Tab-separated table of C-alpha atoms (C1' of nucleotides) in Angstrom:
chain	number	residue	atom	x	y	z
A	249	MET	CA	36.434	-9.521	196.609
A	250	ARG	CA	38.271	-7.805	199.408
A	251	LEU	CA	36.611	-4.926	201.205
A	252	THR	CA	38.940	-2.438	202.826
A	253	THR	CA	39.581	1.286	202.994
A	254	LYS	CA	41.619	1.034	199.822
A	255	GLY	CA	38.546	0.262	197.748
A	256	ARG	CA	36.766	3.029	199.481
A	257	TYR	CA	39.414	5.560	198.541
A	258	ALA	CA	39.106	4.414	194.956
A	259	VAL	CA	35.330	4.741	194.923
A	260	THR	CA	35.548	8.199	196.443
A	261	ALA	CA	38.093	9.307	193.844
A	262	MET	CA	36.050	7.879	190.983
A	263	LEU	CA	32.972	9.585	192.296
A	264	ASP	CA	34.835	12.878	192.454
A	265	LEU	CA	35.939	12.285	188.889
A	266	ALA	CA	32.392	11.559	187.797
A	267	LEU	CA	31.166	14.739	189.441
A	268	HIS	CA	33.670	16.900	187.583
A	269	SER	CA	34.064	15.142	184.277
A	270	GLU	CA	31.940	17.612	182.369
A	271	GLN	CA	34.580	20.312	182.467
A	272	GLY	CA	37.284	18.289	180.775
A	273	PRO	CA	39.920	16.052	182.352
A	274	VAL	CA	40.344	16.200	186.100
A	275	SER	CA	43.829	16.341	187.569
A	276	LEU	CA	44.806	14.128	190.462
A	277	ALA	CA	46.005	17.239	192.248
A	278	ASP	CA	42.434	18.534	192.313
A	279	ILE	CA	41.056	15.233	193.543
A	280	SER	CA	43.787	15.169	196.162
A	281	ALA	CA	42.842	18.654	197.313
A	282	ARG	CA	39.112	17.979	197.402
A	283	GLN	CA	39.173	14.500	198.888
A	284	GLY	CA	42.230	14.686	201.096
A	285	ILE	CA	43.958	11.702	199.544
A	286	SER	CA	47.695	11.983	198.950
A	287	LEU	CA	48.688	12.611	195.350
A	288	SER	CA	51.140	9.734	195.172
A	289	TYR	CA	48.601	7.331	196.540
A	290	LEU	CA	46.113	8.493	193.947
A	291	GLU	CA	48.732	7.904	191.286
A	292	GLN	CA	49.018	4.303	192.379
A	293	LEU	CA	45.278	3.800	192.474
A	294	PHE	CA	44.770	5.413	189.070
A	295	ALA	CA	47.528	3.337	187.525
A	296	ARG	CA	45.377	0.319	188.305
A	297	LEU	CA	42.142	1.996	187.316
A	298	ARG	CA	43.740	2.903	184.021
A	299	HIS	CA	45.041	-0.611	183.546
A	300	PHE	CA	41.517	-1.904	184.054
A	301	LYS	CA	40.215	0.571	181.474
A	302	LEU	CA	38.033	2.442	183.910
A	303	VAL	CA	39.767	5.764	183.259
A	304	LYS	CA	41.694	7.356	180.465
A	305	SER	CA	44.627	9.694	181.021
A	306	VAL	CA	45.376	12.963	179.259
A	307	ARG	CA	48.936	14.130	179.687
A	308	GLY	CA	50.356	17.585	179.679
A	309	PRO	CA	49.054	20.835	181.138
A	310	GLY	CA	45.308	20.930	181.457
A	311	GLY	CA	45.400	17.161	181.398
A	312	GLY	CA	44.196	14.692	183.969
A	313	TYR	CA	41.854	11.779	183.923
A	314	ARG	CA	38.563	11.045	182.220
A	315	LEU	CA	36.184	8.204	182.835
A	316	GLU	CA	36.419	5.589	180.161
A	317	GLY	CA	32.810	5.226	179.102
A	318	ASP	CA	29.614	6.283	180.791
A	319	THR	CA	29.037	6.500	184.535
A	320	ALA	CA	26.130	4.113	184.073
A	321	ASN	CA	28.558	1.475	182.852
A	322	ILE	CA	31.005	1.661	185.755
A	323	SER	CA	30.005	-0.267	188.839
A	324	VAL	CA	31.318	0.016	192.361
A	325	ALA	CA	32.412	-3.616	192.074
A	326	GLN	CA	34.629	-2.826	189.110
A	327	VAL	CA	36.341	-0.019	190.969
A	328	VAL	CA	36.933	-2.100	194.082
A	329	ASP	CA	38.201	-5.031	192.049
A	330	ALA	CA	40.631	-2.846	190.147
A	331	VAL	CA	42.499	-1.649	193.209
A	332	SER	CA	42.315	-4.651	195.541
A	333	GLU	CA	43.639	-8.143	195.123
A	334	SER	CA	41.140	-10.936	195.202
A	335	LEU	CA	41.558	-12.851	198.411
A	336	ASP	CA	42.429	-16.517	198.134
A	337	ALA	CA	44.258	-17.577	201.295
A	338	THR	CA	43.990	-21.264	200.677
A	339	ARG	CA	46.674	-23.840	200.595
A	340	CYS	CA	45.181	-25.168	197.355
A	341	GLU	CA	44.840	-21.859	195.509
A	342	GLY	CA	42.463	-23.357	193.015
A	343	LYS	CA	45.284	-25.429	191.611
A	344	GLY	CA	43.386	-28.561	192.493
A	345	ASN	CA	46.017	-29.854	194.862
A	346	CYS	CA	43.247	-30.268	197.379
A	347	HIS	CA	43.562	-33.650	198.929
A	348	GLU	CA	42.948	-36.676	196.716
A	349	GLY	CA	41.060	-34.927	193.983
A	350	GLU	CA	38.359	-33.832	196.418
A	351	VAL	CA	37.598	-30.258	195.526
A	352	CYS	CA	37.689	-27.473	198.055
A	353	LEU	CA	34.546	-26.964	200.109
A	354	THR	CA	35.153	-24.017	202.459
A	355	HIS	CA	36.736	-22.475	199.434
A	356	HIS	CA	33.595	-22.851	197.344
A	357	LEU	CA	31.441	-21.609	200.159
A	358	TRP	CA	33.431	-18.456	200.627
A	359	GLU	CA	33.664	-17.800	196.931
A	360	ASP	CA	29.933	-18.208	196.879
A	361	LEU	CA	29.484	-15.469	199.429
A	362	SER	CA	32.086	-13.384	197.734
A	363	ALA	CA	30.364	-13.779	194.378
A	364	GLN	CA	27.057	-12.672	195.833
A	365	ILE	CA	28.552	-9.553	197.355
A	366	HIS	CA	30.211	-8.918	194.050
A	367	ARG	CA	26.926	-9.263	192.214
A	368	PHE	CA	25.376	-6.852	194.650
A	369	LEU	CA	28.030	-4.181	194.140
A	370	SER	CA	27.911	-4.751	190.399
A	371	GLU	CA	24.430	-3.395	190.326
A	372	ILE	CA	25.419	-0.060	191.831
A	373	THR	CA	26.910	2.260	189.240
A	374	LEU	CA	28.645	5.602	189.489
A	375	ALA	CA	25.588	7.070	187.797
A	376	ASP	CA	23.460	5.827	190.695
A	377	LEU	CA	25.766	7.540	193.169
A	378	VAL	CA	25.940	10.765	191.186
A	379	ALA	CA	22.157	10.886	191.066
A	380	ARG	CA	21.871	11.045	194.843
A	381	ASN	CA	21.017	14.557	195.851
A	382	ASP	CA	23.146	14.517	198.962
A	383	ILE	CA	26.105	13.943	196.660
A	384	GLN	CA	25.040	16.746	194.352
A	385	ALA	CA	24.772	19.123	197.278
A	386	VAL	CA	28.300	18.373	198.390
A	387	ARG	CA	29.667	18.669	194.927
A	388	GLN	CA	28.655	22.294	194.735
A	389	ARG	CA	30.149	23.173	198.068
A	390	GLN	CA	33.402	21.523	197.113
A	391	ASP	CA	33.585	23.244	193.787
A	392	ILE	CA	33.098	26.675	195.293
A	393	ARG	CA	35.653	25.939	197.929
A	394	LEU	CA	38.284	24.737	195.495
A	395	ALA	CA	37.710	27.741	193.237
A	396	ASN	CA	38.023	30.238	196.083
A	397	SER	CA	41.000	28.673	197.672
A	398	HIS	CA	44.072	27.595	195.947
A	399	HIS	CA	45.756	29.270	198.900
A	400	ASP	CA	43.124	28.296	201.401
A	401	GLU	CA	43.874	25.087	203.247
A	402	THR	CA	40.410	24.075	204.373
A	403	HIS	CA	38.515	21.619	202.225
A	404	ILE	CA	35.370	19.590	202.425
A	405	ALA	CA	36.304	16.120	201.318
A	406	ILE	CA	33.593	13.884	199.977
A	407	SER	CA	34.719	11.438	202.608
A	408	GLU	CA	33.860	13.992	205.251
A	409	ILE	CA	30.397	14.141	203.882
A	410	LEU	CA	29.699	10.487	203.131
B	84	MET	CA	32.171	-4.326	207.617
B	85	ARG	CA	35.633	-5.355	206.496
B	86	LEU	CA	36.060	-8.410	204.341
B	87	THR	CA	39.431	-10.138	204.620
B	88	THR	CA	40.905	-13.563	205.192
B	89	LYS	CA	40.587	-13.051	208.916
B	90	GLY	CA	36.822	-13.182	208.749
B	91	ARG	CA	37.070	-16.171	206.534
B	92	TYR	CA	39.186	-18.028	209.072
B	93	ALA	CA	36.619	-17.249	211.710
B	94	VAL	CA	33.722	-18.470	209.592
B	95	THR	CA	35.596	-21.673	208.781
B	96	ALA	CA	36.336	-22.299	212.442
B	97	MET	CA	32.761	-21.595	213.472
B	98	LEU	CA	31.508	-23.905	210.776
B	99	ASP	CA	33.819	-26.633	212.028
B	100	LEU	CA	32.498	-26.027	215.489
B	101	ALA	CA	28.920	-26.268	214.280
B	102	LEU	CA	29.645	-29.525	212.501
B	103	HIS	CA	31.047	-31.150	215.641
B	104	SER	CA	29.017	-29.594	218.381
B	105	GLU	CA	26.821	-32.631	218.900
B	106	GLN	CA	29.563	-34.617	220.599
B	107	GLY	CA	30.191	-32.114	223.351
B	108	PRO	CA	32.644	-29.218	223.416
B	109	VAL	CA	35.225	-28.982	220.647
B	110	SER	CA	38.825	-28.189	221.512
B	111	LEU	CA	40.723	-25.583	219.558
B	112	ALA	CA	43.448	-28.190	219.056
B	113	ASP	CA	41.003	-30.306	217.055
B	114	ILE	CA	39.853	-27.364	214.951
B	115	SER	CA	43.462	-26.437	214.392
B	116	ALA	CA	44.256	-29.974	213.199
B	117	ARG	CA	41.243	-30.223	210.935
B	118	GLN	CA	41.329	-26.741	209.430
B	119	GLY	CA	45.017	-26.061	209.404
B	120	ILE	CA	44.765	-22.855	211.392
B	121	SER	CA	47.394	-22.280	214.036
B	122	LEU	CA	46.236	-22.871	217.587
B	123	SER	CA	47.416	-19.501	218.840
B	124	TYR	CA	45.635	-17.671	216.096
B	125	LEU	CA	42.462	-19.577	216.890
B	126	GLU	CA	42.871	-18.566	220.500
B	127	GLN	CA	42.854	-14.927	219.477
B	128	LEU	CA	39.865	-15.336	217.225
B	129	PHE	CA	37.899	-17.254	219.834
B	130	ALA	CA	38.689	-14.724	222.503
B	131	ARG	CA	36.745	-12.235	220.387
B	132	LEU	CA	34.026	-14.694	219.447
B	133	ARG	CA	33.560	-15.421	223.115
B	134	HIS	CA	33.501	-11.737	223.942
B	135	PHE	CA	30.728	-11.273	221.401
B	136	LYS	CA	28.805	-14.177	222.962
B	137	LEU	CA	28.945	-16.338	219.882
B	138	VAL	CA	30.696	-19.182	221.683
B	139	LYS	CA	30.957	-20.462	225.214
B	140	SER	CA	34.082	-22.019	226.664
B	141	VAL	CA	34.233	-25.156	228.757
B	142	ARG	CA	37.427	-25.500	230.725
B	143	GLY	CA	39.189	-28.561	231.973
B	144	PRO	CA	39.813	-31.935	230.367
B	145	GLY	CA	37.307	-32.770	227.685
B	146	GLY	CA	36.577	-29.091	227.478
B	147	GLY	CA	36.619	-26.771	224.503
B	148	TYR	CA	34.104	-24.460	222.903
B	149	ARG	CA	30.390	-24.670	222.301
B	150	LEU	CA	28.232	-22.436	220.203
B	151	GLU	CA	26.238	-20.011	222.262
B	152	GLY	CA	22.731	-20.639	221.016
B	153	ASP	CA	21.480	-22.315	217.894
B	154	THR	CA	23.237	-22.394	214.545
B	155	ALA	CA	20.138	-20.811	213.032
B	156	ASN	CA	20.725	-17.748	215.205
B	157	ILE	CA	24.353	-17.157	214.286
B	158	SER	CA	24.897	-15.302	211.039
B	159	VAL	CA	28.016	-15.005	208.951
B	160	ALA	CA	27.867	-11.259	209.517
B	161	GLN	CA	28.057	-11.690	213.276
B	162	VAL	CA	31.133	-13.871	212.982
B	163	VAL	CA	32.894	-11.487	210.612
B	164	ASP	CA	32.024	-8.504	212.759
B	165	ALA	CA	33.337	-10.176	215.876
B	166	VAL	CA	36.845	-10.676	214.568
B	167	SER	CA	37.326	-7.669	212.307
B	168	GLU	CA	37.309	-4.001	213.104
B	169	SER	CA	34.699	-1.916	211.407
B	170	LEU	CA	36.360	0.270	208.844
B	171	ASP	CA	36.019	3.980	209.339
B	172	ALA	CA	39.019	5.711	207.739
B	173	THR	CA	37.529	9.151	207.850
B	174	ARG	CA	38.983	12.240	209.278
B	175	CYS	CA	35.671	12.936	210.988
B	176	GLU	CA	35.107	9.498	212.486
B	177	GLY	CA	31.441	10.172	213.016
B	178	LYS	CA	32.322	12.765	215.642
B	179	GLY	CA	30.617	15.406	213.588
B	180	ASN	CA	33.739	17.473	213.089
B	181	CYS	CA	32.882	17.452	209.435
B	182	HIS	CA	33.215	20.947	208.148
B	183	GLU	CA	30.714	23.543	209.369
B	184	GLY	CA	28.072	21.177	210.598
B	185	GLU	CA	27.607	19.701	207.134
B	186	VAL	CA	27.327	15.993	207.647
B	187	CYS	CA	29.566	13.542	205.880
B	188	LEU	CA	28.470	12.456	202.421
B	189	THR	CA	30.998	9.950	201.089
B	190	HIS	CA	30.881	8.581	204.578
B	191	HIS	CA	27.150	8.019	204.426
B	192	LEU	CA	27.394	6.534	201.007
B	193	TRP	CA	29.968	3.989	202.025
B	194	GLU	CA	28.179	3.117	205.218
B	195	ASP	CA	25.126	2.622	203.078
B	196	LEU	CA	26.890	0.079	200.933
B	197	SER	CA	28.469	-1.450	203.975
B	198	ALA	CA	25.105	-1.749	205.676
B	199	GLN	CA	23.622	-3.485	202.689
B	200	ILE	CA	26.415	-6.033	202.534
B	201	HIS	CA	25.977	-6.498	206.235
B	202	ARG	CA	22.281	-7.119	205.804
B	203	PHE	CA	23.045	-9.619	203.112
B	204	LEU	CA	25.466	-11.604	205.264
B	205	SER	CA	23.104	-11.375	208.205
B	206	GLU	CA	20.656	-13.534	206.375
B	207	ILE	CA	23.088	-16.391	205.980
B	208	THR	CA	23.315	-18.472	209.141
B	209	LEU	CA	25.606	-21.271	210.215
B	210	ALA	CA	22.577	-23.539	209.955
B	211	ASP	CA	22.307	-22.645	206.269
B	212	LEU	CA	25.922	-23.580	205.735
B	213	VAL	CA	25.692	-26.791	207.722
B	214	ALA	CA	22.692	-27.824	205.644
B	215	ARG	CA	24.681	-27.790	202.424
B	216	ASN	CA	25.451	-31.342	201.416
B	217	ASP	CA	28.891	-30.564	200.110
B	218	ILE	CA	29.740	-29.475	203.621
B	219	GLN	CA	28.250	-32.590	205.117
B	220	ALA	CA	30.294	-34.762	202.801
B	221	VAL	CA	33.513	-33.102	203.883
B	222	ARG	CA	32.615	-33.310	207.501
B	223	GLN	CA	32.596	-37.079	207.392
B	224	ARG	CA	35.932	-37.312	205.658
B	225	GLN	CA	37.481	-34.983	208.182
B	226	ASP	CA	36.064	-36.856	211.140
B	227	ILE	CA	37.403	-40.180	209.921
B	228	ARG	CA	40.730	-38.643	209.213
B	229	LEU	CA	41.084	-37.037	212.597
B	230	ALA	CA	40.025	-40.231	214.365
B	231	ASN	CA	42.527	-42.377	212.484
B	232	SER	CA	45.374	-40.010	212.798
B	233	HIS	CA	46.492	-38.318	215.865
B	234	HIS	CA	49.905	-39.310	214.560
B	235	ASP	CA	49.059	-38.815	210.943
B	236	GLU	CA	49.968	-35.425	209.538
B	237	THR	CA	47.672	-35.261	206.523
B	238	HIS	CA	44.351	-33.472	206.929
B	239	ILE	CA	41.518	-32.271	204.797
B	240	ALA	CA	40.810	-28.744	205.895
B	241	ILE	CA	37.397	-27.288	205.246
B	242	SER	CA	39.254	-24.475	203.567
B	243	GLU	CA	40.711	-26.954	201.117
B	244	ILE	CA	37.216	-27.946	200.199
B	245	LEU	CA	35.455	-24.609	200.180
C	258	DT	C1'	60.944	26.592	176.458
C	259	DT	C1'	58.369	26.317	180.393
C	260	DA	C1'	55.036	24.583	183.258
C	261	DA	C1'	51.563	21.209	184.225
C	262	DT	C1'	50.565	16.990	184.249
C	263	DT	C1'	50.822	11.904	183.946
C	264	DC	C1'	53.966	8.064	184.565
C	265	DC	C1'	57.315	5.135	186.917
C	266	DG	C1'	60.262	3.078	190.388
C	267	DA	C1'	62.285	2.889	194.696
C	268	DG	C1'	61.768	3.410	199.364
C	269	DT	C1'	59.370	3.902	204.069
C	270	DA	C1'	56.285	4.059	208.075
C	271	DT	C1'	52.189	2.230	209.975
C	272	DT	C1'	48.788	-1.140	210.524
C	273	DT	C1'	46.923	-5.589	210.024
C	274	DT	C1'	47.526	-10.367	209.738
C	275	DA	C1'	49.048	-14.598	211.260
C	276	DC	C1'	51.667	-16.742	214.213
C	277	DT	C1'	55.048	-18.266	218.349
C	278	DC	C1'	56.149	-18.709	223.024
C	279	DA	C1'	55.581	-18.699	227.814
C	280	DA	C1'	53.264	-18.350	231.952
C	281	DG	C1'	49.023	-18.622	234.395
C	282	DT	C1'	44.251	-20.285	235.702
C	283	DA	C1'	40.341	-23.283	235.946
C	284	DT	C1'	38.406	-27.845	235.723
C	285	DT	C1'	38.018	-32.628	235.872
C	286	DC	C1'	39.627	-37.219	236.442
C	287	DT	C1'	41.870	-40.494	239.351
D	129	DA	C1'	45.162	-33.806	246.707
D	130	DG	C1'	47.454	-34.029	242.548
D	131	DA	C1'	48.079	-34.502	237.747
D	132	DA	C1'	46.446	-33.838	233.341
D	133	DT	C1'	43.842	-31.181	230.261
D	134	DA	C1'	42.574	-27.125	228.223
D	135	DC	C1'	41.326	-22.503	228.319
D	136	DT	C1'	43.321	-17.669	229.165
D	137	DT	C1'	46.377	-13.928	228.785
D	138	DG	C1'	50.119	-11.247	227.278
D	139	DA	C1'	54.252	-10.265	225.029
D	140	DG	C1'	56.595	-10.513	221.070
D	141	DT	C1'	57.467	-11.231	215.916
D	142	DA	C1'	57.566	-11.869	210.856
D	143	DA	C1'	55.278	-11.044	206.741
D	144	DA	C1'	51.989	-8.699	204.138
D	145	DA	C1'	48.988	-4.824	203.023
D	146	DT	C1'	48.162	-0.006	203.412
D	147	DA	C1'	49.183	4.650	202.783
D	148	DC	C1'	52.324	7.552	201.699
D	149	DT	C1'	57.029	10.154	200.183
D	150	DC	C1'	60.411	11.318	196.929
D	151	DG	C1'	62.801	11.883	192.696
D	152	DG	C1'	62.800	11.925	188.214
D	153	DA	C1'	61.291	10.934	183.426
D	154	DA	C1'	57.944	11.517	179.574
D	155	DT	C1'	54.358	14.238	177.447
D	156	DT	C1'	52.135	18.189	175.804
D	157	DA	C1'	49.607	22.689	175.985
D	158	DA	C1'	50.597	27.413	176.011
DNA sequence: TTAATTCCGAGTATTTTACTCAAGTATTCT
DNA sequence: AGAATACTTGAGTAAAATACTCGGAATTAA
């Protein structure tokens, strides 16, 4: 469980997707416009999200991405895990080449911590985030703004509101 | 709250320090030998740990580092915070230049999560870690090994045991 | 067919990580 | 006082991760 801005971008994008999933598939271009994340970067992130079965793609015009399954079944932990490597950084790498059969200790300890953080983030779902009224308030502002301005260059990104 | 290998190195080093603090100051060279972390990198980490008043340096022969205060008062969160930048990655950066006075939303959300993880790691102290008997077992092996071998090149790092 | 979209691969700039090297400073032991 | 020990500082560097660009191919609705 690595915790960097990359995971944060992914959570933001997934939240945006959750907020707009009612009106059919959401294009990455729209997410890019609303959240201020580059399109190509989103493509990379969504390739992994798709691979982990968190989203489903619809190709062609009017296409985009849909959440795979219900928002209540997608946790923040899943999203973060999908886009970020798990951190090992040990000489042994779980292969058991720790000295003389003695199993790793610092390793276990850290994985312990890591597992607990993971458990914690597993209990927060996209549905929980969507239910927050501060999020709902922003959603509306963003929608209006995107509708008004396909020529306008000012946006309110969710990240500017979180 | 960023969670990478850097923080892990710091926690490992601090744990090593805690395990050997009874016999006077611990030199970075010893920690380097036991934990397999390069001396220069430890120097950088400890410069920050010192700056955050988590350790105290003792110069001169027989010198090294001591923990500043009791192990029960040093949390994992403090150690991680000391060595890693806090992740912002927002266009607004808390400066309130979020659009039209509307406060950041995704920002708040993430900081919320971040704060909760922080709280979680704040409740785990070095004393808690030292108390684990798997750690104690390793400690002894490492001590023997370091004593026997200032010419020997095989070590059991805590990280090989965690 | 055309346009919108996902998909895919290569490439790149920036930052972070992890480390090396070298010179300097403080302290203690003799 | 002088030498040894060890911290301190700073510059520099290689590798990895991050964040992004670009070009083009595949798909499909209209």
